[in-house]
Every structure is written in C-alpha cells, then in structure tokens.
PDB file of C-alpha atoms in Angstrom:
ATOM      1  CA  MET A   1     -62.153  -9.471 -60.390  1.00  0.00           C
ATOM      2  CA  ARG A   2     -62.920  -6.226 -61.326  1.00  0.00           C
ATOM      3  CA  PRO A   3     -61.042  -3.233 -60.283  1.00  0.00           C
ATOM      4  CA  ILE A   4     -62.679  -1.096 -57.559  1.00  0.00           C
ATOM      5  CA  PRO A   5     -63.323   2.332 -58.788  1.00  0.00           C
ATOM      6  CA  ASN A   6     -61.840   5.165 -56.907  1.00  0.00           C
ATOM      7  CA  ILE A   7     -64.759   6.803 -55.127  1.00  0.00           C
ATOM      8  CA  ASP A   8     -62.596   9.381 -53.558  1.00  0.00           C
ATOM      9  CA  HIS A   9     -62.517  11.107 -56.819  1.00  0.00           C
ATOM     10  CA  PHE A  10     -66.311  11.299 -56.860  1.00  0.00           C
ATOM     11  CA  LEU A  11     -66.437  12.359 -53.261  1.00  0.00           C
ATOM     12  CA  ASN A  12     -63.862  15.044 -53.837  1.00  0.00           C
ATOM     13  CA  ASP A  13     -65.783  16.358 -56.844  1.00  0.00           C
ATOM     14  CA  ALA A  14     -69.025  16.335 -54.859  1.00  0.00           C
ATOM     15  CA  ASN A  15     -67.387  17.982 -51.898  1.00  0.00           C
ATOM     16  CA  ARG A  16     -65.909  20.603 -54.083  1.00  0.00           C
ATOM     17  CA  GLU A  17     -69.260  21.256 -55.722  1.00  0.00           C
ATOM     18  CA  ILE A  18     -70.897  21.411 -52.300  1.00  0.00           C
ATOM     19  CA  GLN A  19     -68.130  23.684 -51.128  1.00  0.00           C
ATOM     20  CA  VAL A  20     -68.606  25.979 -54.124  1.00  0.00           C
ATOM     21  CA  ARG A  21     -72.334  26.120 -53.551  1.00  0.00           C
ATOM     22  CA  HIS A  22     -71.783  26.672 -49.867  1.00  0.00           C
ATOM     23  CA  ASP A  23     -69.365  29.487 -50.597  1.00  0.00           C
ATOM     24  CA  SER A  24     -71.782  31.071 -53.065  1.00  0.00           C
ATOM     25  CA  VAL A  25     -74.596  30.894 -50.488  1.00  0.00           C
ATOM     26  CA  ILE A  26     -72.310  32.407 -47.854  1.00  0.00           C
ATOM     27  CA  ASP A  27     -71.203  35.102 -50.301  1.00  0.00           C
ATOM     28  CA  GLY A  28     -74.872  35.807 -51.129  1.00  0.00           C
ATOM     29  CA  ALA A  29     -75.685  36.016 -47.431  1.00  0.00           C
ATOM     30  CA  PHE A  30     -72.818  38.452 -46.895  1.00  0.00           C
ATOM     31  CA  ASN A  31     -73.957  40.492 -49.888  1.00  0.00           C
ATOM     32  CA  ILE A  32     -77.510  40.535 -48.539  1.00  0.00           C
ATOM     33  CA  LYS A  33     -76.217  41.486 -45.094  1.00  0.00           C
ATOM     34  CA  ARG A  34     -74.140  44.289 -46.618  1.00  0.00           C
ATOM     35  CA  LYS A  35     -77.095  45.538 -48.651  1.00  0.00           C
ATOM     36  CA  PHE A  36     -79.373  45.295 -45.615  1.00  0.00           C
ATOM     37  CA  SER A  37     -76.927  47.261 -43.455  1.00  0.00           C
ATOM     38  CA  SER A  38     -76.588  49.814 -46.261  1.00  0.00           C
ATOM     39  CA  LEU A  39     -80.386  50.130 -46.505  1.00  0.00           C
ATOM     40  CA  LEU A  40     -80.636  50.344 -42.724  1.00  0.00           C
ATOM     41  CA  THR A  41     -78.036  53.139 -42.691  1.00  0.00           C
ATOM     42  CA  GLN A  42     -79.901  55.000 -45.448  1.00  0.00           C
ATOM     43  CA  ALA A  43     -83.183  54.552 -43.571  1.00  0.00           C
ATOM     44  CA  ARG A  44     -81.614  55.996 -40.408  1.00  0.00           C
ATOM     45  CA  GLN A  45     -80.232  58.939 -42.372  1.00  0.00           C
ATOM     46  CA  LEU A  46     -83.615  59.553 -43.999  1.00  0.00           C
ATOM     47  CA  LYS A  47     -85.316  59.309 -40.608  1.00  0.00           C
ATOM     48  CA  THR A  48     -82.874  61.877 -39.192  1.00  0.00           C
ATOM     49  CA  ILE A  49     -83.506  64.181 -42.159  1.00  0.00           C
ATOM     50  CA  LEU A  50     -87.261  63.696 -41.780  1.00  0.00           C
ATOM     51  CA  LEU A  51     -87.124  64.546 -38.074  1.00  0.00           C
ATOM     52  CA  ALA A  52     -85.054  67.646 -38.844  1.00  0.00           C
ATOM     53  CA  LYS A  53     -87.541  68.745 -41.516  1.00  0.00           C
ATOM     54  CA  GLN A  54     -90.442  68.058 -39.152  1.00  0.00           C
ATOM     55  CA  ALA A  55     -88.779  70.173 -36.440  1.00  0.00           C
ATOM     56  CA  GLU A  56     -88.187  72.955 -38.968  1.00  0.00           C
ATOM     57  CA  LEU A  57     -91.809  72.756 -40.089  1.00  0.00           C
ATOM     58  CA  ASP A  58     -92.969  72.879 -36.468  1.00  0.00           C
ATOM     59  CA  ARG A  59     -90.845  76.004 -35.921  1.00  0.00           C
ATOM     60  CA  TYR A  60     -92.391  77.654 -38.979  1.00  0.00           C
ATOM     61  CA  ILE A  61     -95.870  76.720 -37.820  1.00  0.00           C
ATOM     62  CA  ALA A  62     -95.153  78.048 -34.330  1.00  0.00           C
ATOM     63  CA  GLN A  63     -93.730  81.228 -35.827  1.00  0.00           C
ATOM     64  CA  TYR A  64     -96.624  81.917 -38.206  1.00  0.00           C
ATOM     65  CA  ARG A  65     -99.531  80.493 -36.201  1.00  0.00           C
ATOM     66  CA  PRO A  66    -100.104  83.675 -34.162  1.00  0.00           C
ATOM     67  CA  HIS A  67    -100.439  85.558 -37.433  1.00  0.00           C
ATOM     68  CA  GLN A  68    -103.031  83.053 -38.548  1.00  0.00           C
ATOM     69  CA  LEU A  69    -104.895  83.111 -35.246  1.00  0.00           C
ATOM     70  CA  TYR A  70    -104.858  86.902 -35.008  1.00  0.00           C
ATOM     71  CA  PRO A  71    -107.266  87.508 -37.932  1.00  0.00           C
ATOM     72  CA  GLN A  72    -109.468  84.710 -36.640  1.00  0.00           C
ATOM     73  CA  SER A  73    -109.648  86.305 -33.210  1.00  0.00           C
ATOM     74  CA  ILE A  74    -110.373  89.692 -34.767  1.00  0.00           C
ATOM     75  CA  ALA A  75    -113.126  88.153 -36.861  1.00  0.00           C
ATOM     76  CA  GLU A  76    -114.560  86.416 -33.815  1.00  0.00           C
ATOM     77  CA  ASP A  77    -114.485  89.629 -31.743  1.00  0.00           C
ATOM     78  CA  THR A  78    -116.105  91.545 -34.583  1.00  0.00           C
ATOM     79  CA  ARG A  79    -118.781  88.885 -34.933  1.00  0.00           C
ATOM     80  CA  LYS A  80    -119.533  89.107 -31.202  1.00  0.00           C
ATOM     81  CA  LYS A  81    -119.768  92.909 -31.392  1.00  0.00           C
ATOM     82  CA  LEU A  82    -122.082  92.661 -34.377  1.00  0.00           C
ATOM     83  CA  GLN A  83    -124.283  90.197 -32.518  1.00  0.00           C
ATOM     84  CA  LYS A  84    -124.524  92.604 -29.563  1.00  0.00           C
ATOM     85  CA  GLN A  85    -125.306  95.525 -31.860  1.00  0.00           C
ATOM     86  CA  THR A  86    -127.886  93.456 -33.718  1.00  0.00           C
ATOM     87  CA  TYR A  87    -129.530  92.558 -30.416  1.00  0.00           C
ATOM     88  CA  LYS A  88    -129.591  96.231 -29.359  1.00  0.00           C
ATOM     89  CA  LEU A  89    -130.927  97.231 -32.770  1.00  0.00           C
ATOM     90  CA  ARG A  90    -133.756  94.712 -32.474  1.00  0.00           C
ATOM     91  CA  GLN A  91    -134.575  96.020 -29.013  1.00  0.00           C
ATOM     92  CA  CYS A  92    -134.628  99.590 -30.335  1.00  0.00           C
ATOM     93  CA  ARG A  93    -136.841  98.605 -33.259  1.00  0.00           C
ATOM     94  CA  ASN A  94    -139.290  96.889 -30.931  1.00  0.00           C
ATOM     95  CA  GLU A  95    -139.247  99.890 -28.597  1.00  0.00           C
ATOM     96  CA  ASN A  96    -139.790 102.245 -31.566  1.00  0.00           C
ATOM     97  CA  ARG A  97    -142.745 100.154 -32.700  1.00  0.00           C
ATOM     98  CA  LEU A  98    -144.254 100.299 -29.235  1.00  0.00           C
ATOM     99  CA  LEU A  99    -143.649 104.055 -29.017  1.00  0.00           C
ATOM    100  CA  ARG A 100    -145.236 104.635 -32.434  1.00  0.00           C
ATOM    101  CA  THR A 101    -148.266 102.645 -31.350  1.00  0.00           C
ATOM    102  CA  ARG A 102    -148.425 104.592 -28.077  1.00  0.00           C
ATOM    103  CA  ASN A 103    -148.045 107.913 -29.951  1.00  0.00           C
ATOM    104  CA  GLN A 104    -150.855 106.935 -32.274  1.00  0.00           C
ATOM    105  CA  GLU A 105    -153.080 106.053 -29.327  1.00  0.00           C
ATOM    106  CA  LEU A 106    -152.213 109.320 -27.591  1.00  0.00           C
ATOM    107  CA  GLY A 107    -152.860 111.238 -30.818  1.00  0.00           C
ATOM    108  CA  ASN A 108    -156.273 109.630 -31.126  1.00  0.00           C
ATOM    109  CA  ASP A 109    -157.001 110.430 -27.472  1.00  0.00           C
ATOM    110  CA  LEU A 110    -155.864 114.030 -28.020  1.00  0.00           C
ATOM    111  CA  GLU A 111    -158.131 114.390 -31.044  1.00  0.00           C
ATOM    112  CA  ALA A 112    -161.086 113.057 -29.080  1.00  0.00           C
ATOM    113  CA  ALA A 113    -160.305 115.385 -26.158  1.00  0.00           C
ATOM    114  CA  HIS A 114    -159.942 118.332 -28.563  1.00  0.00           C
ATOM    115  CA  LYS A 115    -163.345 117.592 -30.073  1.00  0.00           C
ATOM    116  CA  GLU A 116    -164.859 117.438 -26.590  1.00  0.00           C
ATOM    117  CA  LEU A 117    -163.150 120.712 -25.738  1.00  0.00           C
ATOM    118  CA  GLU A 118    -164.545 122.372 -28.855  1.00  0.00           C
ATOM    119  CA  LYS A 119    -168.030 121.348 -27.756  1.00  0.00           C
ATOM    120  CA  VAL A 120    -167.644 123.159 -24.432  1.00  0.00           C
ATOM    121  CA  ASP A 121    -165.210 125.863 -25.572  1.00  0.00           C
ATOM    122  CA  HIS A 122    -167.723 128.687 -25.506  1.00  0.00           C
ATOM    123  CA  LEU A 123    -168.621 127.832 -21.909  1.00  0.00           C
ATOM    124  CA  ARG A 124    -164.991 127.761 -20.906  1.00  0.00           C
ATOM    125  CA  CYS A 125    -164.371 131.203 -22.377  1.00  0.00           C
ATOM    126  CA  ASN A 126    -167.290 132.784 -20.566  1.00  0.00           C
ATOM    127  CA  ILE A 127    -166.412 131.185 -17.228  1.00  0.00           C
ATOM    128  CA  CYS A 128    -162.770 132.198 -17.562  1.00  0.00           C
ATOM    129  CA  MET A 129    -163.635 135.763 -18.490  1.00  0.00           C
ATOM    130  CA  VAL A 130    -165.925 136.174 -15.494  1.00  0.00           C
ATOM    131  CA  ALA A 131    -163.297 134.720 -13.170  1.00  0.00           C
ATOM    132  CA  PHE A 132    -160.618 136.929 -14.746  1.00  0.00           C
ATOM    133  CA  LYS A 133    -162.786 140.006 -14.324  1.00  0.00           C
ATOM    134  CA  ASN A 134    -163.514 139.205 -10.704  1.00  0.00           C
ATOM    135  CA  VAL A 135    -159.881 138.606  -9.799  1.00  0.00           C
ATOM    136  CA  VAL A 136    -157.943 141.075 -11.906  1.00  0.00           C
ATOM    137  CA  VAL A 137    -160.213 144.085 -12.289  1.00  0.00           C
ATOM    138  CA  PRO A 138    -162.697 144.191  -9.416  1.00  0.00           C
ATOM    139  CA  ASN A 139    -163.041 148.004  -9.221  1.00  0.00           C
ATOM    140  CA  GLU A 140    -163.379 148.657 -12.915  1.00  0.00           C
ATOM    141  CA  ILE A 141    -166.513 149.647 -14.693  1.00  0.00           C
ATOM    142  CA  ARG A 142    -168.106 146.908 -16.678  1.00  0.00           C
ATOM    143  CA  ASN A 143    -170.290 147.437 -19.663  1.00  0.00           C
ATOM    144  CA  THR A 144    -172.382 144.590 -20.867  1.00  0.00           C
ATOM    145  CA  ASN A 145    -173.337 144.614 -24.527  1.00  0.00           C
ATOM    146  CA  ASP A 146    -175.112 141.319 -24.372  1.00  0.00           C
ATOM    147  CA  GLU A 147    -175.493 138.654 -21.788  1.00  0.00           C
ATOM    148  CA  GLU A 148    -173.030 136.234 -23.248  1.00  0.00           C
ATOM    149  CA  THR A 149    -169.984 138.473 -23.329  1.00  0.00           C
ATOM    150  CA  ASP A 150    -168.776 141.158 -21.014  1.00  0.00           C
ATOM    151  CA  VAL A 151    -166.626 143.915 -22.331  1.00  0.00           C
ATOM    152  CA  ILE A 152    -164.297 145.464 -19.870  1.00  0.00           C
ATOM    153  CA  SER A 153    -163.630 149.052 -20.356  1.00  0.00           C
ATOM    154  CA  LEU A 154    -161.053 150.634 -18.275  1.00  0.00           C
ATOM    155  CA  SER A 155    -161.756 154.153 -17.435  1.00  0.00           C
ATOM    156  CA  SER A 156    -159.529 156.543 -15.757  1.00  0.00           C
ATOM    157  CA  ASP A 157    -162.557 158.442 -14.443  1.00  0.00           C
ATOM    158  CA  LYS A 158    -163.627 157.432 -10.998  1.00  0.00           C
TER     159      LYS A 158
END
C-alpha cells in the first residue's frame, strides 16, 4: 500500500493563501473606505467654501446692484421725457404747418380784399369826406373847386 499523502498540508497552504487574499481584499476595502471618507470630507469642505463664496458674491451683488440699476432708471426716465418732448415737438410742428397754411390763405384773402378796396377807394374817400364835413364842420363855409372834391376852408369871418 501506498502511503496516504497528508492533505492537511495542502489545505493549510490553500487556507493560508485564501486568508492572505481575503486580508488583502479587506485591506483594499478599508483603504477604499478611507479614501472615500477623505474625498467625502473634502467635498463637504469644498461645498462649505462654495456656499460661503456664493453668499459673499450675493452680498456684493446686493451692495452694487442699486448702483447698476440707478443709471438704468435715469436712462429710462430720460428716454420717457424725450419721448414726451418729441411728441410735443411733433404737435407743434403740425400746428405750425397749419398756421403757416392759414396765414398764407389769409394773406391771399387780404391781397384780394386790398385790390377790391383799391377799385372803390376813390368812392370811399368822397363819401367819407362828405360825412366828415356834415358831422364835424356843419357851420363852416365850403368852397367847391370841382364836383369830385370839396375843400373846406375855415374862416373866422362870420
């Protein structure tokens, strides 16, 4: 018969190898866990820093925003005033155009009336003179040189 080999030796070697591998896996898991917790801690710190910076930025924005809005509001107010003035200017221009047209029409009417008046001017003068003589100087002596015009001579002799 043959001698029975000692398998315990093989089992012990295999167990030890399994144990070593198991320990290395466990050590790797612990290392990974340590690195993960370290990364998680760094991420939390960075998040805290980021939130602090964001709050600081918000404070700066809140502090300087009125200065930024102020010129915009001035520009907007100025634009509104300019629009109102432009509207008034357009109204005045239109009114001026209408007044110029009306003045031109009235000027033309005046010219036509003046021409008509020149046609009857000599009649107007004679009628006015006779009326003036009758009203103002009724007791005065009148000398007539011709029939168209009367010359009034005032005499102190009565």
